[in-house]
Amino acid sequence: MTRAGGLAELFYRNPVRALVTAVRGRYGPRRAGLRQALNGKQETPRIAIDAMGGDHAPEEIVAGAVLAHRDGLGRMILVGDESRLAPLLAQHQAVELEVVHAPSAIAMDANPSQAVRGSDDTSLGVAIAMLRDGLADAVVSAGNSGAFLAIALIRLRTIPGIARPAIAVVFPGKKGPVILLDAGANVDCKPEWLAQFGLMGAAYAKAVLDIPNPKVGIISVGEERVKGNALTIEAARFLDATPLNFIGNLDGKDVLVNVADVCVTDGFVGNVMLKLAEGAASLIGEIIVGEIKGGGPVTMLGALLMRPALRKVRAKLNYDNYGGAPLLGLRGNCIVAHGRANRQAMRSAIRAAVAEVREDVVGRIAELVGGSELPATREA
């Protein structure tokens, strides 16, 4: 029996208990999970898009939403200044897209704590409130990621058993996608948090990447279990106690060759790894282009013959094709897009949000966490 079917049966037997179960978030966003269970079908995903967040907002954000709409990914809801969004939709001949007016926006350099206090009428704050109130099934934002995390944590809260949400980034590995988390949400972590990150990453790998028994490893300075700092050694002990397929320590060189499917680390190390990978990919591309342009006729001919292969490599390494990173552990589907996201990256981020909704990632994380025996979470 599916989770939706189980909740519907529970509603028939004990409606009060079913309502409490749904509100606690074990079957997805509070009201949406109950509604979908009672209807017995998956509704069209409603994606609330922070149209004013990002370096290229609102133009590229709107263009990406239009592309996603024409792909048939779901119901796009643009949240932002209607006076600026309406002309853009008319320009794209997509006036049918819904706009929810929010008069202000959170600056990219705003302090997260200050952003929370003044977020009620901002595009990001309104979009998260829509998710909380069951008016949307997911939120996508390329805006201030610190503010996104802070507002979502307060308004949505975490799934029971999860202390802190984590940003999960999908890397293009040699044999397929690899998940790295945390990629920047928590620069200081406790060992049990890393174990929770492993559970969340494994749930995402199963649900969205279709990896039936994902291998989970922890980033350290060597493969031997005795290597690492106090955080990684104790976190490895906690991960051993979970039902996960935990394979132990990972070297940095192991990440992109699929030694593990889920790579766990704290947000400080994870963000450094992410930025290093972005910089390395960009540098390699520039070196190849420079060598081709600086070569002779033979080099140019060889490049011409290799163009199809080079295009495939570029597509595999292009961030725009991955788009956004899920903020896992919250009672709602949240996707963090890159601040420099263009329309293609936004389309990919929206696609990631739709996948998270359809595969009930929130419910799967709650199920996996509920079945583990992690120690009680200490106060942050």
mmCIF file of C-alpha atoms in Angstrom:
data_model
loop_
_atom_site.group_PDB
_atom_site.id
_atom_site.type_symbol
_atom_site.label_atom_id
_atom_site.label_comp_id
_atom_site.label_asym_id
_atom_site.label_seq_id
_atom_site.Cartn_x
_atom_site.Cartn_y
_atom_site.Cartn_z
ATOM 1 C CA MET A 1 0.000 0.000 0.000
ATOM 2 C CA THR A 2 1.297 3.486 -0.853
ATOM 3 C CA ARG A 3 1.741 6.189 1.767
ATOM 4 C CA ALA A 4 -1.183 8.076 0.224
ATOM 5 C CA GLY A 5 -3.384 5.010 0.396
ATOM 6 C CA GLY A 6 -2.295 4.341 3.964
ATOM 7 C CA LEU A 7 -3.218 7.874 5.027
ATOM 8 C CA ALA A 8 -6.584 7.656 3.282
ATOM 9 C CA GLU A 9 -7.354 4.421 5.134
ATOM 10 C CA LEU A 10 -6.228 6.006 8.403
ATOM 11 C CA PHE A 11 -8.525 8.969 7.715
ATOM 12 C CA TYR A 12 -11.444 6.563 7.302
ATOM 13 C CA ARG A 13 -10.653 4.830 10.611
ATOM 14 C CA ASN A 14 -9.438 7.815 12.652
ATOM 15 C CA PRO A 15 -9.802 11.231 10.980
ATOM 16 C CA VAL A 16 -8.264 13.189 13.863
ATOM 17 C CA ARG A 17 -5.126 11.060 13.919
ATOM 18 C CA ALA A 18 -4.861 11.258 10.128
ATOM 19 C CA LEU A 19 -5.042 15.046 10.222
ATOM 20 C CA VAL A 20 -2.344 15.236 12.903
ATOM 21 C CA THR A 21 -0.135 12.865 10.901
ATOM 22 C CA ALA A 22 -0.463 14.980 7.772
ATOM 23 C CA VAL A 23 0.191 18.248 9.604
ATOM 24 C CA ARG A 24 3.362 16.819 11.160
ATOM 25 C CA GLY A 25 4.702 16.482 7.663
ATOM 26 C CA ARG A 26 5.268 12.724 7.417
ATOM 27 C CA TYR A 27 3.468 12.578 4.083
ATOM 28 C CA GLY A 28 4.678 15.781 2.459
ATOM 29 C CA PRO A 29 3.766 19.469 2.804
ATOM 30 C CA ARG A 30 1.138 19.911 5.476
ATOM 31 C CA ARG A 31 -2.139 20.335 3.652
ATOM 32 C CA ALA A 32 -1.060 19.178 0.203
ATOM 33 C CA GLY A 33 -0.130 15.695 1.467
ATOM 34 C CA LEU A 34 -3.541 15.147 3.043
ATOM 35 C CA ARG A 35 -5.384 16.518 0.035
ATOM 36 C CA GLN A 36 -3.504 14.307 -2.424
ATOM 37 C CA ALA A 37 -4.055 11.264 -0.213
ATOM 38 C CA LEU A 38 -7.792 11.844 -0.006
ATOM 39 C CA ASN A 39 -8.113 12.504 -3.732
ATOM 40 C CA GLY A 40 -6.249 9.273 -4.450
ATOM 41 C CA LYS A 41 -4.208 10.875 -7.242
ATOM 42 C CA GLN A 42 -1.169 13.048 -7.866
ATOM 43 C CA GLU A 43 -2.184 16.605 -8.638
ATOM 44 C CA THR A 44 -0.360 18.877 -11.059
ATOM 45 C CA PRO A 45 2.624 20.271 -9.104
ATOM 46 C CA ARG A 46 2.257 23.938 -8.174
ATOM 47 C CA ILE A 47 5.655 25.614 -8.167
ATOM 48 C CA ALA A 48 6.009 28.987 -6.417
ATOM 49 C CA ILE A 49 8.914 30.826 -8.043
ATOM 50 C CA ASP A 50 10.702 33.736 -6.380
ATOM 51 C CA ALA A 51 10.712 35.911 -9.492
ATOM 52 C CA MET A 52 12.700 38.745 -7.894
ATOM 53 C CA GLY A 53 15.582 36.671 -6.514
ATOM 54 C CA GLY A 54 18.877 36.244 -8.371
ATOM 55 C CA ASP A 55 21.464 38.247 -10.267
ATOM 56 C CA HIS A 56 19.384 38.144 -13.455
ATOM 57 C CA ALA A 57 15.940 38.611 -11.909
ATOM 58 C CA PRO A 58 13.265 39.054 -12.970
ATOM 59 C CA GLU A 59 13.990 38.684 -16.711
ATOM 60 C CA GLU A 60 15.769 35.317 -16.703
ATOM 61 C CA ILE A 61 13.613 33.928 -13.895
ATOM 62 C CA VAL A 62 10.427 34.660 -15.845
ATOM 63 C CA ALA A 63 11.937 33.236 -19.042
ATOM 64 C CA GLY A 64 12.860 30.032 -17.218
ATOM 65 C CA ALA A 65 9.356 29.717 -15.777
ATOM 66 C CA VAL A 66 7.888 30.139 -19.251
ATOM 67 C CA LEU A 67 10.142 27.379 -20.608
ATOM 68 C CA ALA A 68 9.110 25.071 -17.758
ATOM 69 C CA HIS A 69 5.453 25.891 -18.377
ATOM 70 C CA ARG A 70 5.773 25.046 -22.067
ATOM 71 C CA ASP A 71 7.531 21.807 -21.120
ATOM 72 C CA GLY A 72 4.364 20.880 -19.235
ATOM 73 C CA LEU A 73 6.215 20.532 -15.929
ATOM 74 C CA GLY A 74 3.370 21.902 -13.830
ATOM 75 C CA ARG A 75 1.598 25.054 -12.735
ATOM 76 C CA MET A 76 4.038 27.941 -12.493
ATOM 77 C CA ILE A 77 3.260 30.676 -9.951
ATOM 78 C CA LEU A 78 5.488 33.733 -10.228
ATOM 79 C CA VAL A 79 5.824 35.674 -6.980
ATOM 80 C CA GLY A 80 7.028 39.259 -7.230
ATOM 81 C CA ASP A 81 6.280 42.808 -8.302
ATOM 82 C CA GLU A 82 3.338 42.459 -10.680
ATOM 83 C CA SER A 83 4.128 45.750 -12.440
ATOM 84 C CA ARG A 84 7.479 44.305 -13.533
ATOM 85 C CA LEU A 85 6.348 40.737 -14.203
ATOM 86 C CA ALA A 86 3.266 41.428 -16.350
ATOM 87 C CA PRO A 87 5.199 43.108 -19.218
ATOM 88 C CA LEU A 88 7.718 40.248 -19.262
ATOM 89 C CA LEU A 89 4.955 37.653 -19.512
ATOM 90 C CA ALA A 90 3.373 39.647 -22.340
ATOM 91 C CA GLN A 91 6.733 39.742 -24.082
ATOM 92 C CA HIS A 92 6.940 35.936 -23.878
ATOM 93 C CA GLN A 93 3.257 35.584 -24.864
ATOM 94 C CA ALA A 94 2.627 33.727 -21.631
ATOM 95 C CA VAL A 95 0.065 35.909 -19.889
ATOM 96 C CA GLU A 96 -1.686 32.752 -18.680
ATOM 97 C CA LEU A 97 0.981 32.221 -16.018
ATOM 98 C CA GLU A 98 -0.217 33.153 -12.556
ATOM 99 C CA VAL A 99 1.354 36.070 -10.704
ATOM 100 C CA VAL A 100 1.135 36.600 -6.942
ATOM 101 C CA HIS A 101 2.053 40.170 -6.091
ATOM 102 C CA ALA A 102 4.831 40.820 -3.589
ATOM 103 C CA PRO A 103 5.907 44.472 -3.443
ATOM 104 C CA SER A 104 9.507 43.999 -2.285
ATOM 105 C CA ALA A 105 12.482 41.648 -2.597
ATOM 106 C CA ILE A 106 15.353 40.483 -0.394
ATOM 107 C CA ALA A 107 18.719 41.802 -1.533
ATOM 108 C CA MET A 108 21.377 39.260 -2.448
ATOM 109 C CA ASP A 109 23.721 40.669 0.210
ATOM 110 C CA ALA A 110 21.106 41.028 2.954
ATOM 111 C CA ASN A 111 21.876 39.606 6.388
ATOM 112 C CA PRO A 112 19.709 36.462 6.869
ATOM 113 C CA SER A 113 18.511 37.434 10.359
ATOM 114 C CA GLN A 114 17.482 40.877 9.161
ATOM 115 C CA ALA A 115 15.849 39.367 6.079
ATOM 116 C CA VAL A 116 13.672 37.128 8.246
ATOM 117 C CA ARG A 117 12.303 40.057 10.229
ATOM 118 C CA GLY A 118 11.247 41.973 7.141
ATOM 119 C CA SER A 119 10.260 39.083 4.880
ATOM 120 C CA ASP A 120 6.463 39.156 5.065
ATOM 121 C CA ASP A 121 5.924 41.198 1.898
ATOM 122 C CA THR A 122 8.981 39.990 -0.036
ATOM 123 C CA SER A 123 8.819 37.654 -3.019
ATOM 124 C CA LEU A 124 10.773 34.945 -1.175
ATOM 125 C CA GLY A 125 8.785 35.300 2.040
ATOM 126 C CA VAL A 126 5.433 35.153 0.219
ATOM 127 C CA ALA A 127 6.519 32.104 -1.806
ATOM 128 C CA ILE A 128 7.550 30.191 1.338
ATOM 129 C CA ALA A 129 4.311 31.205 3.070
ATOM 130 C CA MET A 130 2.382 29.784 0.109
ATOM 131 C CA LEU A 131 4.182 26.463 0.574
ATOM 132 C CA ARG A 132 3.489 26.496 4.301
ATOM 133 C CA ASP A 133 -0.204 27.233 3.750
ATOM 134 C CA GLY A 134 -0.706 24.549 1.098
ATOM 135 C CA LEU A 135 -1.042 27.007 -1.791
ATOM 136 C CA ALA A 136 2.081 25.631 -3.493
ATOM 137 C CA ASP A 137 3.858 22.276 -3.543
ATOM 138 C CA ALA A 138 7.413 23.605 -3.893
ATOM 139 C CA VAL A 139 9.435 26.822 -3.849
ATOM 140 C CA VAL A 140 12.291 27.678 -6.221
ATOM 141 C CA SER A 141 14.553 30.672 -5.616
ATOM 142 C CA ALA A 142 17.839 31.933 -7.061
ATOM 143 C CA GLY A 143 17.923 34.663 -4.439
ATOM 144 C CA ASN A 144 19.773 35.044 -1.151
ATOM 145 C CA SER A 145 20.390 31.433 -0.071
ATOM 146 C CA GLY A 146 21.077 32.365 3.553
ATOM 147 C CA ALA A 147 17.756 34.180 3.766
ATOM 148 C CA PHE A 148 16.033 31.259 2.000
ATOM 149 C CA LEU A 149 17.360 28.839 4.612
ATOM 150 C CA ALA A 150 16.507 31.093 7.568
ATOM 151 C CA ILE A 151 12.948 31.907 6.461
ATOM 152 C CA ALA A 152 12.167 28.327 5.439
ATOM 153 C CA LEU A 153 13.520 26.945 8.707
ATOM 154 C CA ILE A 154 11.286 29.241 10.758
ATOM 155 C CA ARG A 155 8.123 28.994 8.657
ATOM 156 C CA LEU A 156 8.251 25.357 7.583
ATOM 157 C CA ARG A 157 10.269 23.739 10.377
ATOM 158 C CA THR A 158 12.231 20.547 10.011
ATOM 159 C CA ILE A 159 10.935 17.005 9.624
ATOM 160 C CA PRO A 160 10.670 15.242 13.021
ATOM 161 C CA GLY A 161 14.040 13.662 13.799
ATOM 162 C CA ILE A 162 15.995 16.145 11.663
ATOM 163 C CA ALA A 163 17.935 18.875 13.473
ATOM 164 C CA ARG A 164 19.073 20.977 10.523
ATOM 165 C CA PRO A 165 18.287 21.083 6.797
ATOM 166 C CA ALA A 166 21.107 20.539 4.310
ATOM 167 C CA ILE A 167 21.779 21.657 0.745
ATOM 168 C CA ALA A 168 22.240 18.639 -1.527
ATOM 169 C CA VAL A 169 24.213 19.179 -4.740
ATOM 170 C CA VAL A 170 24.182 16.686 -7.608
ATOM 171 C CA PHE A 171 27.598 16.276 -9.239
ATOM 172 C CA PRO A 172 28.092 14.675 -12.674
ATOM 173 C CA GLY A 173 30.109 11.579 -11.734
ATOM 174 C CA LYS A 174 32.007 9.279 -14.089
ATOM 175 C CA LYS A 175 29.332 6.572 -13.929
ATOM 176 C CA GLY A 176 26.314 8.716 -13.051
ATOM 177 C CA PRO A 177 25.131 11.421 -10.649
ATOM 178 C CA VAL A 178 26.652 11.801 -7.178
ATOM 179 C CA ILE A 179 25.023 13.658 -4.272
ATOM 180 C CA LEU A 180 27.112 15.860 -1.980
ATOM 181 C CA LEU A 181 25.612 17.298 1.197
ATOM 182 C CA ASP A 182 25.819 19.604 3.036
ATOM 183 C CA ALA A 183 26.963 22.119 0.422
ATOM 184 C CA GLY A 184 26.786 25.214 2.583
ATOM 185 C CA ALA A 185 23.753 25.392 4.861
ATOM 186 C CA ASN A 186 25.640 24.483 8.071
ATOM 187 C CA VAL A 187 29.309 25.433 8.332
ATOM 188 C CA ASP A 188 29.521 24.082 11.901
ATOM 189 C CA CYS A 189 27.973 20.667 12.475
ATOM 190 C CA LYS A 190 27.462 18.030 15.138
ATOM 191 C CA PRO A 191 28.211 14.350 14.357
ATOM 192 C CA GLU A 192 24.580 13.287 14.543
ATOM 193 C CA TRP A 193 23.668 15.975 12.018
ATOM 194 C CA LEU A 194 26.017 14.378 9.490
ATOM 195 C CA ALA A 195 24.308 11.040 10.080
ATOM 196 C CA GLN A 196 20.973 12.740 9.377
ATOM 197 C CA PHE A 197 22.446 14.221 6.195
ATOM 198 C CA GLY A 198 23.296 10.669 5.117
ATOM 199 C CA LEU A 199 19.703 9.551 5.663
ATOM 200 C CA MET A 200 18.333 12.518 3.726
ATOM 201 C CA GLY A 201 20.778 12.058 0.857
ATOM 202 C CA ALA A 202 19.972 8.364 0.592
ATOM 203 C CA ALA A 203 16.234 9.096 0.516
ATOM 204 C CA TYR A 204 16.771 11.622 -2.285
ATOM 205 C CA ALA A 205 18.986 9.219 -4.242
ATOM 206 C CA LYS A 206 16.328 6.507 -4.048
ATOM 207 C CA ALA A 207 13.387 8.755 -4.866
ATOM 208 C CA VAL A 208 14.767 11.092 -7.549
ATOM 209 C CA LEU A 209 17.888 9.414 -8.952
ATOM 210 C CA ASP A 210 16.365 5.914 -8.865
ATOM 211 C CA ILE A 211 19.320 4.326 -7.054
ATOM 212 C CA PRO A 212 17.788 1.382 -5.155
ATOM 213 C CA ASN A 213 20.474 0.944 -2.471
ATOM 214 C CA PRO A 214 22.683 4.039 -2.527
ATOM 215 C CA LYS A 215 26.200 3.778 -1.123
ATOM 216 C CA VAL A 216 26.858 6.418 1.516
ATOM 217 C CA GLY A 217 30.328 7.647 2.483
ATOM 218 C CA ILE A 218 31.754 10.431 4.602
ATOM 219 C CA ILE A 219 34.388 12.851 3.308
ATOM 220 C CA SER A 220 37.640 12.549 5.244
ATOM 221 C CA VAL A 221 41.429 12.753 4.810
ATOM 222 C CA GLY A 222 41.877 9.046 4.165
ATOM 223 C CA GLU A 223 39.984 5.818 3.602
ATOM 224 C CA GLU A 224 40.965 4.247 6.921
ATOM 225 C CA ARG A 225 38.386 4.579 9.676
ATOM 226 C CA VAL A 226 40.960 5.910 12.136
ATOM 227 C CA LYS A 227 41.665 8.926 9.909
ATOM 228 C CA GLY A 228 39.768 12.180 10.147
ATOM 229 C CA ASN A 229 38.937 14.769 12.770
ATOM 230 C CA ALA A 230 36.742 14.181 15.813
ATOM 231 C CA LEU A 231 33.629 15.209 13.864
ATOM 232 C CA THR A 232 34.049 12.719 10.998
ATOM 233 C CA ILE A 233 35.155 9.824 13.218
ATOM 234 C CA GLU A 234 32.141 10.159 15.517
ATOM 235 C CA ALA A 235 29.766 10.814 12.613
ATOM 236 C CA ALA A 236 31.005 7.607 10.949
ATOM 237 C CA ARG A 237 30.101 5.711 14.111
ATOM 238 C CA PHE A 238 26.587 7.148 13.992
ATOM 239 C CA LEU A 239 26.237 6.343 10.275
ATOM 240 C CA ASP A 240 27.227 2.742 11.024
ATOM 241 C CA ALA A 241 24.212 2.516 13.332
ATOM 242 C CA THR A 242 21.743 3.523 10.610
ATOM 243 C CA PRO A 243 20.063 1.185 8.104
ATOM 244 C CA LEU A 244 22.079 2.860 5.331
ATOM 245 C CA ASN A 245 24.556 1.161 3.004
ATOM 246 C CA PHE A 246 27.434 3.006 4.688
ATOM 247 C CA ILE A 247 30.830 2.243 3.135
ATOM 248 C CA GLY A 248 33.042 4.377 5.380
ATOM 249 C CA ASN A 249 35.495 7.176 4.631
ATOM 250 C CA LEU A 250 35.970 8.825 1.235
ATOM 251 C CA ASP A 251 38.955 10.681 -0.149
ATOM 252 C CA GLY A 252 38.257 13.813 -2.175
ATOM 253 C CA LYS A 253 39.354 11.938 -5.313
ATOM 254 C CA ASP A 254 36.607 9.345 -4.759
ATOM 255 C CA VAL A 255 33.685 11.725 -5.157
ATOM 256 C CA LEU A 256 33.540 12.092 -8.950
ATOM 257 C CA VAL A 257 34.307 8.436 -9.738
ATOM 258 C CA ASN A 258 31.199 7.077 -7.965
ATOM 259 C CA VAL A 259 32.885 5.277 -5.092
ATOM 260 C CA ALA A 260 29.771 6.389 -3.214
ATOM 261 C CA ASP A 261 26.389 7.664 -4.389
ATOM 262 C CA VAL A 262 25.940 9.983 -1.396
ATOM 263 C CA CYS A 263 28.911 11.928 -0.007
ATOM 264 C CA VAL A 264 28.380 13.414 3.460
ATOM 265 C CA THR A 265 30.294 16.344 4.925
ATOM 266 C CA ASP A 266 29.719 19.559 6.842
ATOM 267 C CA GLY A 267 28.643 22.705 5.044
ATOM 268 C CA PHE A 268 32.062 24.369 5.251
ATOM 269 C CA VAL A 269 33.936 21.565 3.474
ATOM 270 C CA GLY A 270 31.007 20.890 1.132
ATOM 271 C CA ASN A 271 30.799 24.473 -0.066
ATOM 272 C CA VAL A 272 34.557 24.624 -0.663
ATOM 273 C CA MET A 273 34.321 21.395 -2.698
ATOM 274 C CA LEU A 274 31.413 22.784 -4.711
ATOM 275 C CA LYS A 275 33.156 26.066 -5.544
ATOM 276 C CA LEU A 276 36.403 24.232 -6.360
ATOM 277 C CA ALA A 277 34.558 21.901 -8.750
ATOM 278 C CA GLU A 278 32.815 24.855 -10.438
ATOM 279 C CA GLY A 279 36.106 26.668 -10.867
ATOM 280 C CA ALA A 280 37.931 23.571 -12.150
ATOM 281 C CA ALA A 281 35.244 22.824 -14.747
ATOM 282 C CA SER A 282 35.320 26.423 -15.962
ATOM 283 C CA LEU A 283 39.120 26.460 -16.126
ATOM 284 C CA ILE A 284 39.317 23.193 -18.071
ATOM 285 C CA GLY A 285 36.814 24.534 -20.591
ATOM 286 C CA GLU A 286 38.806 27.750 -21.026
ATOM 287 C CA ILE A 287 42.073 25.819 -21.469
ATOM 288 C CA ILE A 288 40.571 23.602 -24.176
ATOM 289 C CA VAL A 289 39.107 26.568 -26.065
ATOM 290 C CA GLY A 290 42.373 28.498 -25.738
ATOM 291 C CA GLU A 291 44.476 25.638 -27.059
ATOM 292 C CA ILE A 292 42.143 25.129 -30.017
ATOM 293 C CA LYS A 293 42.124 28.809 -30.948
ATOM 294 C CA GLY A 294 45.887 29.046 -30.547
ATOM 295 C CA GLY A 295 46.622 25.927 -32.579
ATOM 296 C CA GLY A 296 47.329 25.536 -36.244
ATOM 297 C CA PRO A 297 45.158 24.186 -39.068
ATOM 298 C CA VAL A 298 45.608 20.577 -37.928
ATOM 299 C CA THR A 299 44.423 21.466 -34.422
ATOM 300 C CA MET A 300 41.403 23.312 -35.809
ATOM 301 C CA LEU A 301 40.538 20.354 -38.050
ATOM 302 C CA GLY A 302 40.841 17.940 -35.133
ATOM 303 C CA ALA A 303 38.583 20.147 -33.021
ATOM 304 C CA LEU A 304 36.036 20.245 -35.816
ATOM 305 C CA LEU A 305 35.998 16.453 -35.988
ATOM 306 C CA MET A 306 35.688 16.225 -32.201
ATOM 307 C CA ARG A 307 32.896 18.796 -31.973
ATOM 308 C CA PRO A 308 30.093 16.256 -31.291
ATOM 309 C CA ALA A 309 32.091 14.673 -28.461
ATOM 310 C CA LEU A 310 33.056 18.061 -27.025
ATOM 311 C CA ARG A 311 29.430 19.148 -27.024
ATOM 312 C CA LYS A 312 28.480 16.047 -25.016
ATOM 313 C CA VAL A 313 31.216 16.772 -22.489
ATOM 314 C CA ARG A 314 30.104 20.384 -22.214
ATOM 315 C CA ALA A 315 26.478 19.334 -21.664
ATOM 316 C CA LYS A 316 27.520 16.862 -18.975
ATOM 317 C CA LEU A 317 29.530 19.486 -17.103
ATOM 318 C CA ASN A 318 27.202 22.439 -17.715
ATOM 319 C CA TYR A 319 25.696 23.678 -14.453
ATOM 320 C CA ASP A 320 22.636 24.970 -16.307
ATOM 321 C CA ASN A 321 21.536 21.377 -16.909
ATOM 322 C CA TYR A 322 21.482 20.679 -13.167
ATOM 323 C CA GLY A 323 19.950 23.972 -12.140
ATOM 324 C CA GLY A 324 19.123 23.796 -8.465
ATOM 325 C CA ALA A 325 19.988 22.051 -5.236
ATOM 326 C CA PRO A 326 17.279 20.702 -2.919
ATOM 327 C CA LEU A 327 17.202 22.019 0.633
ATOM 328 C CA LEU A 328 16.490 18.703 2.345
ATOM 329 C CA GLY A 329 15.074 18.141 5.818
ATOM 330 C CA LEU A 330 12.271 20.721 5.811
ATOM 331 C CA ARG A 331 8.533 20.047 5.859
ATOM 332 C CA GLY A 332 8.241 21.277 2.323
ATOM 333 C CA ASN A 333 10.016 21.076 -1.026
ATOM 334 C CA CYS A 334 12.582 23.866 -1.450
ATOM 335 C CA ILE A 335 15.032 24.229 -4.332
ATOM 336 C CA VAL A 336 18.003 26.606 -4.147
ATOM 337 C CA ALA A 337 19.045 27.790 -7.617
ATOM 338 C CA HIS A 338 22.406 29.403 -8.331
ATOM 339 C CA GLY A 339 22.441 33.176 -7.872
ATOM 340 C CA ARG A 340 23.722 33.533 -11.448
ATOM 341 C CA ALA A 341 21.032 31.234 -12.846
ATOM 342 C CA ASN A 342 19.893 31.964 -16.391
ATOM 343 C CA ARG A 343 16.668 30.754 -17.997
ATOM 344 C CA GLN A 344 17.996 27.266 -18.731
ATOM 345 C CA ALA A 345 19.235 26.856 -15.162
ATOM 346 C CA MET A 346 15.860 28.006 -13.828
ATOM 347 C CA ARG A 347 14.073 25.527 -16.067
ATOM 348 C CA SER A 348 16.318 22.771 -14.655
ATOM 349 C CA ALA A 349 15.717 23.964 -11.081
ATOM 350 C CA ILE A 350 11.967 23.856 -11.635
ATOM 351 C CA ARG A 351 12.318 20.351 -13.083
ATOM 352 C CA ALA A 352 14.147 19.332 -9.897
ATOM 353 C CA ALA A 353 11.329 20.799 -7.801
ATOM 354 C CA VAL A 354 8.704 18.877 -9.760
ATOM 355 C CA ALA A 355 10.644 15.631 -9.304
ATOM 356 C CA GLU A 356 10.861 16.231 -5.557
ATOM 357 C CA VAL A 357 7.108 16.788 -5.360
ATOM 358 C CA ARG A 358 6.158 13.804 -7.507
ATOM 359 C CA GLU A 359 8.492 11.415 -5.679
ATOM 360 C CA ASP A 360 7.404 12.623 -2.229
ATOM 361 C CA VAL A 361 10.951 13.251 -1.047
ATOM 362 C CA VAL A 362 9.741 14.846 2.199
ATOM 363 C CA GLY A 363 7.685 11.777 3.044
ATOM 364 C CA ARG A 364 10.512 9.399 2.163
ATOM 365 C CA ILE A 365 12.974 11.244 4.361
ATOM 366 C CA ALA A 366 10.491 11.156 7.254
ATOM 367 C CA GLU A 367 9.992 7.427 6.721
ATOM 368 C CA LEU A 368 13.714 6.668 6.645
ATOM 369 C CA VAL A 369 14.486 8.864 9.658
ATOM 370 C CA GLY A 370 11.614 7.290 11.594
ATOM 371 C CA GLY A 371 13.058 3.831 10.958
ATOM 372 C CA SER A 372 16.574 4.675 12.143
ATOM 373 C CA GLU A 373 17.993 4.635 15.647
ATOM 374 C CA LEU A 374 20.012 7.803 15.807
ATOM 375 C CA PRO A 375 20.836 9.302 19.217
ATOM 376 C CA ALA A 376 18.754 12.180 20.493
ATOM 377 C CA THR A 377 19.742 15.395 18.758
ATOM 378 C CA ARG A 378 21.606 17.834 20.974
ATOM 379 C CA GLU A 379 20.686 21.488 21.016
ATOM 380 C CA ALA A 380 22.374 23.623 18.350
#
